[in-house]
CSV table of C-alpha atoms in Angstrom, one decimal:
chain,number,residue,atom,x,y,z
L,1,MET,CA,54.8,139.9,34.6
L,2,LYS,CA,56.2,140.1,31.0
L,3,ARG,CA,59.5,138.7,32.6
L,4,LEU,CA,57.9,135.6,34.3
L,5,LEU,CA,55.6,134.8,31.2
L,6,ASN,CA,58.7,135.0,28.9
L,7,SER,CA,60.8,132.7,31.3
L,8,VAL,CA,58.3,130.0,30.8
L,9,LYS,CA,59.5,126.9,28.5
L,10,VAL,CA,56.6,125.7,26.3
L,11,GLN,CA,56.7,122.1,25.4
L,12,GLN,CA,55.3,121.6,22.1
L,13,ILE,CA,54.7,117.6,22.1
L,14,ALA,CA,53.9,115.9,25.3
L,15,GLN,CA,54.7,112.1,25.3
L,16,GLY,CA,51.1,110.8,26.3
L,17,PHE,CA,49.6,111.1,29.9
L,18,THR,CA,52.8,110.9,32.0
L,19,GLY,CA,54.8,113.3,29.7
L,20,SER,CA,52.0,116.0,30.3
L,21,ILE,CA,52.7,116.3,34.1
L,22,GLY,CA,54.3,119.3,35.3
L,23,ASN,CA,55.3,122.5,33.7
L,24,THR,CA,52.1,124.1,35.2
L,25,PRO,CA,51.5,128.1,34.9
L,26,LEU,CA,52.8,130.1,37.6
L,27,VAL,CA,50.0,132.4,38.1
L,28,TYR,CA,50.2,136.2,39.2
L,29,LEU,CA,47.4,136.9,41.7
L,30,LYS,CA,46.4,140.4,41.2
L,31,THR,CA,44.2,141.2,44.0
L,32,LEU,CA,46.2,139.5,46.9
L,33,SER,CA,49.2,141.2,45.3
L,34,GLU,CA,47.7,144.6,45.4
L,35,GLU,CA,46.5,144.0,49.0
L,36,THR,CA,49.6,143.2,50.1
L,37,GLY,CA,52.2,145.2,48.1
L,38,CYS,CA,54.1,142.0,47.4
L,39,GLN,CA,54.0,139.8,44.3
L,40,ILE,CA,51.9,136.5,45.4
L,41,LEU,CA,52.2,133.8,42.9
L,42,ALA,CA,50.6,130.4,42.6
L,43,LYS,CA,51.4,127.4,40.5
L,44,ASN,CA,47.9,126.2,38.8
L,45,GLU,CA,48.2,122.5,39.5
L,46,ALA,CA,44.8,122.1,38.0
L,47,ALA,CA,46.6,122.0,34.7
L,48,ASN,CA,48.2,118.7,35.2
L,49,PRO,CA,46.5,116.1,32.9
L,50,GLY,CA,45.0,114.4,36.2
L,51,GLY,CA,43.9,117.7,37.4
L,52,SER,CA,45.9,118.0,40.4
L,53,VAL,CA,49.5,118.4,42.1
L,54,LYS,CA,49.2,114.8,43.2
L,55,ASP,CA,49.9,113.7,39.4
L,56,ARG,CA,53.7,114.5,40.1
L,57,ALA,CA,53.8,112.6,43.3
L,58,ALA,CA,51.8,109.6,41.8
L,59,TYR,CA,54.0,109.2,38.8
L,60,LYS,CA,57.3,109.2,40.8
L,61,LEU,CA,56.1,106.7,43.3
L,62,VAL,CA,54.9,104.2,40.4
L,63,THR,CA,58.1,104.7,38.4
L,64,ASP,CA,60.2,104.4,41.7
L,65,ALA,CA,58.6,101.1,42.4
L,66,ILE,CA,59.2,100.0,38.9
L,67,GLU,CA,63.0,101.0,39.1
L,68,LYS,CA,63.3,99.0,42.4
L,69,GLY,CA,61.8,95.8,40.9
L,70,GLN,CA,59.0,96.0,43.1
L,71,LEU,CA,56.3,96.4,40.2
L,72,GLN,CA,56.3,94.2,37.3
L,73,PRO,CA,53.8,94.7,34.0
L,74,GLY,CA,50.5,94.0,34.8
L,75,GLY,CA,50.9,94.5,38.2
L,76,THR,CA,48.5,96.2,41.0
L,77,VAL,CA,49.2,99.6,42.6
L,78,VAL,CA,47.4,99.9,46.1
L,79,GLU,CA,47.1,103.2,47.9
L,80,GLY,CA,45.6,104.8,50.8
L,81,THR,CA,44.5,108.4,49.9
L,82,ALA,CA,42.1,111.2,50.3
L,83,GLY,CA,41.5,111.4,46.7
L,84,ASN,CA,43.9,113.2,44.5
L,85,THR,CA,46.7,110.9,44.7
L,86,GLY,CA,44.4,108.3,43.7
L,87,ILE,CA,43.0,110.0,40.9
L,88,GLY,CA,46.7,110.6,39.6
L,89,LEU,CA,47.4,106.7,40.3
L,90,ALA,CA,44.2,105.9,38.4
L,91,HIS,CA,45.2,107.9,35.5
L,92,ILE,CA,48.6,106.6,35.6
L,93,CYS,CA,48.1,102.8,35.9
L,94,ASN,CA,45.4,103.2,32.7
L,95,ALA,CA,48.4,104.7,31.0
L,96,MET,CA,51.0,102.2,31.8
L,97,GLY,CA,49.0,98.9,32.1
L,98,PHE,CA,48.7,98.6,35.7
L,99,LYS,CA,45.6,97.8,37.7
L,100,CYS,CA,44.6,100.3,40.7
L,101,VAL,CA,43.3,99.7,44.2
L,102,ILE,CA,42.4,102.7,46.4
L,103,TYR,CA,41.7,102.7,50.2
L,104,MET,CA,40.3,106.2,51.4
L,105,PRO,CA,38.4,107.7,54.3
L,106,ASN,CA,34.7,107.5,53.8
L,107,ASN,CA,34.5,111.3,54.7
L,108,GLN,CA,35.8,112.4,51.3
L,109,SER,CA,33.8,114.2,48.7
L,110,ASP,CA,31.6,112.2,46.2
L,111,GLU,CA,33.1,113.8,43.4
L,112,LYS,CA,36.6,112.2,44.3
L,113,ILE,CA,35.0,108.9,45.0
L,114,ASN,CA,33.1,109.0,41.8
L,115,ALA,CA,36.1,110.0,39.7
L,116,LEU,CA,38.0,107.2,41.0
L,117,ARG,CA,35.5,104.7,40.0
L,118,ILE,CA,35.0,106.4,36.5
L,119,LEU,CA,38.9,106.0,35.8
L,120,GLY,CA,38.5,102.1,36.7
L,121,ALA,CA,40.0,102.1,39.9
L,122,GLN,CA,38.8,99.7,42.7
L,123,VAL,CA,37.6,101.9,45.8
L,124,ARG,CA,37.2,100.6,49.2
L,125,THR,CA,35.9,103.4,51.4
L,126,VAL,CA,36.4,102.9,55.4
L,127,PRO,CA,35.6,104.4,58.4
L,128,VAL,CA,37.8,107.2,59.7
L,129,VAL,CA,40.2,106.2,62.4
L,130,PRO,CA,43.6,107.5,63.7
L,131,PHE,CA,46.9,106.3,62.2
L,132,THR,CA,47.7,104.6,65.3
L,133,ASP,CA,44.4,102.1,64.7
L,134,GLU,CA,45.2,99.1,62.4
L,135,MET,CA,42.2,99.6,60.7
L,136,ASN,CA,43.2,103.2,59.3
L,137,TYR,CA,42.8,103.3,55.6
L,138,ASN,CA,46.8,103.5,55.2
L,139,HIS,CA,47.3,100.2,57.0
L,140,GLN,CA,44.6,98.2,55.3
L,141,ALA,CA,46.1,99.4,52.0
L,142,ARG,CA,49.5,98.0,53.0
L,143,ARG,CA,48.0,94.7,54.2
L,144,TYR,CA,46.1,94.2,51.1
L,145,ALA,CA,49.0,94.8,48.7
L,146,GLU,CA,51.1,92.4,50.8
L,147,SER,CA,48.3,89.7,50.2
L,148,LEU,CA,48.8,89.9,46.5
L,149,ASP,CA,51.7,88.8,43.9
L,150,ASN,CA,53.1,91.7,41.7
L,151,ALA,CA,51.5,94.3,43.8
L,152,VAL,CA,53.0,97.5,45.6
L,153,TRP,CA,51.6,99.7,48.2
L,154,THR,CA,53.0,103.1,46.9
L,155,ASN,CA,52.9,104.5,50.9
L,156,GLN,CA,52.5,108.1,49.7
L,157,PHE,CA,52.9,109.3,53.3
L,158,ASP,CA,56.2,107.8,54.3
L,159,ASN,CA,57.8,106.8,50.7
L,160,VAL,CA,60.3,109.9,50.0
L,161,ALA,CA,60.0,109.4,46.6
L,162,ASN,CA,56.8,111.5,47.0
L,163,ARG,CA,58.9,114.6,48.1
L,164,GLN,CA,61.6,113.8,45.4
L,165,ALA,CA,59.1,114.2,42.7
L,166,HIS,CA,58.9,117.9,43.8
L,167,VAL,CA,62.7,118.1,44.3
L,168,GLU,CA,62.9,117.1,40.7
L,169,THR,CA,60.1,119.0,39.1
L,170,THR,CA,58.0,121.5,41.1
L,171,GLY,CA,60.9,123.4,42.8
L,172,PRO,CA,63.1,123.7,39.6
L,173,GLU,CA,59.8,125.0,37.6
L,174,ILE,CA,59.1,127.8,40.4
L,175,TRP,CA,63.1,128.7,40.3
L,176,ASP,CA,63.0,128.9,36.8
L,177,GLN,CA,59.8,130.8,36.2
L,178,THR,CA,60.7,133.3,38.9
L,179,ASP,CA,64.3,133.8,37.6
L,180,GLY,CA,65.2,133.0,41.2
L,181,GLN,CA,63.5,136.0,42.4
L,182,LEU,CA,61.4,134.9,45.2
L,183,ASP,CA,61.5,135.3,49.0
L,184,ALA,CA,59.2,132.8,50.5
L,185,PHE,CA,57.2,129.6,49.5
L,186,THR,CA,54.3,128.3,51.5
L,187,CYS,CA,51.7,125.5,51.4
L,188,ALA,CA,50.0,123.0,53.5
L,189,ALA,CA,51.1,119.5,54.2
L,190,GLY,CA,49.3,116.3,54.2
L,191,THR,CA,51.8,113.9,53.2
L,192,GLY,CA,54.3,116.7,53.2
L,193,GLY,CA,55.8,115.7,49.7
L,194,THR,CA,55.0,119.1,48.1
L,195,LEU,CA,56.3,121.2,51.1
L,196,ALA,CA,59.4,119.4,51.8
L,197,GLY,CA,60.3,118.7,48.3
L,198,VAL,CA,59.9,122.4,47.1
L,199,GLY,CA,61.6,123.6,50.1
L,200,MET,CA,64.7,121.2,49.8
L,201,PHE,CA,65.1,122.1,46.2
L,202,LEU,CA,64.6,126.0,46.9
L,203,LYS,CA,67.0,125.9,50.0
L,204,SER,CA,69.8,124.2,47.9
L,205,VAL,CA,70.0,126.8,45.5
L,206,ASN,CA,69.2,129.8,47.8
L,207,PRO,CA,69.2,129.2,51.6
L,208,GLY,CA,67.7,132.6,52.3
L,209,ILE,CA,64.3,131.6,50.8
L,210,LYS,CA,61.8,131.0,53.6
L,211,ILE,CA,59.8,127.9,53.6
L,212,ILE,CA,56.6,128.3,55.6
L,213,ALA,CA,54.1,125.5,56.6
L,214,ALA,CA,50.5,126.5,56.2
L,215,ASP,CA,48.1,124.3,58.4
L,216,PRO,CA,44.5,124.0,59.1
L,217,PRO,CA,42.6,123.3,62.3
L,218,GLY,CA,43.0,120.1,63.8
L,219,SER,CA,46.6,119.4,62.7
L,220,VAL,CA,49.7,119.3,64.7
L,221,LEU,CA,52.1,120.6,62.3
L,222,TYR,CA,51.5,124.4,63.1
L,223,ASN,CA,52.4,123.7,66.9
L,224,TYR,CA,55.4,121.4,65.8
L,225,PHE,CA,57.1,123.6,63.6
L,226,LYS,CA,56.5,126.6,66.0
L,227,ASN,CA,56.9,125.1,69.4
L,228,GLY,CA,58.5,121.7,68.7
L,229,GLN,CA,55.3,120.0,70.1
L,230,LEU,CA,52.9,117.5,68.4
L,231,GLU,CA,49.7,119.3,69.7
L,232,ARG,CA,46.6,120.0,67.4
L,233,THR,CA,45.3,123.5,67.0
L,234,GLY,CA,41.6,123.5,66.9
L,235,ASP,CA,39.3,120.4,66.6
L,236,GLY,CA,38.8,119.8,62.8
L,237,SER,CA,38.7,121.3,59.2
L,238,ILE,CA,36.6,121.2,56.2
L,239,THR,CA,40.0,121.1,54.0
L,240,GLU,CA,40.6,117.7,52.7
L,241,GLY,CA,44.0,115.8,52.2
L,242,ILE,CA,45.8,118.3,54.4
L,243,GLY,CA,46.7,118.6,58.0
L,244,GLN,CA,48.4,115.8,60.2
L,245,GLY,CA,48.4,114.1,63.4
L,246,ARG,CA,52.1,113.1,62.9
L,247,ILE,CA,55.4,113.8,61.1
L,248,THR,CA,55.5,111.8,58.2
L,249,ALA,CA,59.0,110.5,56.6
L,250,ASN,CA,58.5,113.2,53.7
L,251,VAL,CA,58.3,116.0,56.5
L,252,GLU,CA,61.2,114.6,58.6
L,253,GLY,CA,64.2,116.7,58.1
L,254,ALA,CA,62.4,119.2,55.8
L,255,PRO,CA,63.9,122.6,56.1
L,256,ILE,CA,60.7,124.5,57.3
L,257,ASP,CA,61.4,127.9,58.8
L,258,ASP,CA,58.0,128.8,60.3
L,259,ALA,CA,54.3,128.0,60.3
L,260,VAL,CA,51.1,129.8,59.9
L,261,HIS,CA,47.5,128.5,61.0
L,262,VAL,CA,44.4,129.2,58.9
L,263,PRO,CA,41.2,128.9,60.5
L,264,ASP,CA,38.3,127.4,58.1
L,265,GLU,CA,36.5,130.9,58.2
L,266,GLU,CA,39.5,132.5,56.4
L,267,SER,CA,39.9,129.4,53.9
L,268,ILE,CA,36.0,129.3,52.9
L,269,ASN,CA,36.4,133.2,52.2
L,270,MET,CA,39.2,133.0,49.9
L,271,VAL,CA,37.3,130.1,47.9
L,272,PHE,CA,34.7,132.7,46.9
L,273,ASP,CA,37.2,135.8,47.1
L,274,VAL,CA,39.6,134.2,44.3
L,275,LEU,CA,36.5,133.1,42.2
L,276,ALA,CA,34.8,136.5,42.2
L,277,LYS,CA,38.1,138.5,41.8
L,278,GLU,CA,40.4,136.4,40.0
L,279,GLY,CA,38.3,133.8,38.2
L,280,PHE,CA,39.9,130.6,39.6
L,281,CYS,CA,37.3,128.0,41.0
L,282,ILE,CA,39.7,126.2,43.9
L,283,GLY,CA,39.1,124.0,46.8
L,284,ALA,CA,39.3,124.6,50.2
L,285,SER,CA,43.1,123.4,50.5
L,286,SER,CA,44.2,125.7,47.5
L,287,ALA,CA,42.3,128.6,49.4
L,288,LEU,CA,44.1,127.8,52.6
L,289,ASN,CA,47.4,128.0,50.6
L,290,LEU,CA,46.4,131.6,49.4
L,291,VAL,CA,45.5,132.6,52.7
L,292,ALA,CA,49.1,131.3,54.0
L,293,ALA,CA,50.7,133.5,51.1
L,294,LYS,CA,48.7,136.5,52.1
L,295,LYS,CA,49.8,136.3,55.7
L,296,VAL,CA,53.5,135.6,54.8
L,297,ALA,CA,53.6,138.5,52.6
L,298,GLN,CA,52.1,140.7,55.3
L,299,GLN,CA,54.6,139.5,57.6
L,300,LEU,CA,57.4,139.9,55.1
L,301,GLY,CA,56.1,143.6,54.0
L,302,PRO,CA,55.6,145.0,50.6
L,303,GLY,CA,58.2,144.4,47.6
L,304,HIS,CA,58.6,140.8,48.3
L,305,THR,CA,57.6,137.7,46.2
L,306,VAL,CA,55.7,134.7,47.8
L,307,VAL,CA,55.0,131.3,46.1
L,308,THR,CA,52.4,128.9,46.7
L,309,MET,CA,50.2,126.3,45.3
L,310,MET,CA,46.7,126.2,43.6
L,311,CYS,CA,46.3,122.2,44.2
L,312,ASP,CA,43.3,121.2,41.8
L,313,ASN,CA,40.0,122.5,40.7
L,314,GLY,CA,37.2,123.4,43.2
L,315,MET,CA,34.5,121.5,41.0
L,316,ARG,CA,35.9,118.4,42.8
L,317,TYR,CA,34.2,119.9,45.7
L,318,ALA,CA,31.1,121.3,44.3
L,319,SER,CA,28.6,119.4,46.5
L,320,ARG,CA,30.1,120.9,49.5
L,321,LEU,CA,32.0,124.0,49.3
L,322,PHE,CA,29.3,125.6,46.8
L,323,ASN,CA,26.4,124.2,48.5
L,324,LYS,CA,24.3,126.3,50.9
L,325,SER,CA,23.2,123.7,53.3
L,326,TRP,CA,26.4,122.0,53.6
L,327,LEU,CA,28.1,125.3,54.4
L,328,ASP,CA,25.4,126.0,56.9
L,329,SER,CA,25.8,122.9,58.5
L,330,LYS,CA,29.5,123.9,59.1
L,331,GLY,CA,28.6,127.0,60.4
L,332,LEU,CA,30.3,128.8,57.6
L,333,LEU,CA,27.6,130.2,55.3
L,334,GLY,CA,27.0,133.1,57.9
L,335,VAL,CA,30.7,134.2,57.5
L,336,LEU,CA,30.4,134.7,53.9
L,337,PRO,CA,29.2,137.9,52.1
L,338,THR,CA,25.7,138.0,51.1
L,339,ALA,CA,26.7,138.8,47.5
L,340,TYR,CA,28.9,135.5,47.3
L,341,GLN,CA,25.7,133.6,47.5
L,342,SER,CA,25.1,134.0,43.6
L,343,PHE,CA,28.0,131.2,43.6
L,344,MET,CA,26.3,128.6,45.6
L,345,TYR,CA,23.2,126.4,45.1
L,346,ASP,CA,20.5,125.2,47.4
L,347,GLY,CA,21.3,121.4,48.5
């Protein structure tokens, strides 16, 4: 690990909020590494100033709109988001002098909704409907932006500035922090920006690196990458902000080699495993990524290096993931070891 730690470039003075985005730690996960005989590493994206990997995409989406002349000083940024992109956009809008309006599904955690309001964003929660429905939160965001002067819908799902953020930052950071010594990268896809952007960069410097999509229940991506079919695997998931029912522009053309499916039972166990054994409090999406990294490592065999993403902090989901009543309502309390109940509260 000394080699990895010494390769990280320390930035002495960051230029405000936006200058603090990126250059996050690459963390060696001892327990998973020892269990697999591989080196399993995760980018700790909670270290971003807005607390998640989505700060990267949010900043690129705003600066891309400015560069294209779509957004002028004092304008309004509108987005449809399940939470973290909105939080990143709200921070960035405050830092850069823009207004922020967020449309989001009404099934997201209270922590995310309240965080957006605390940050000054105007939040509009709307019923969950498929993307094909014109009342989908993304379409509502687009129409609202079109109704305003000096406003932009940043369109995180199909604006490839999203994945470009990871081509320019996350991918190069991983390459530098590992000295180019990695065998596979895996993470889940919601917009697909992280998976596609990191994959595109890593493949450009070493085509032999495997890029593996991790997918939750209810999503079509596992079947798409394995069998070329847009068919859902399972009925739905407790994870937030990942999984898809279609191929977004960010995913289209991405160099994905394979996919792994991760059931919720495995993700929720990983939430508590990592907290109890590594000290990291993570959400279900990050946990799914770690389960995927373990599966990929087991497929590759001992002696390989697998990199993934810890997307944000689990405290954003405390009212759900660490709530006994909520876990029980999802049929997940019983799949957890009794010892882990010390990390939960009675809801």
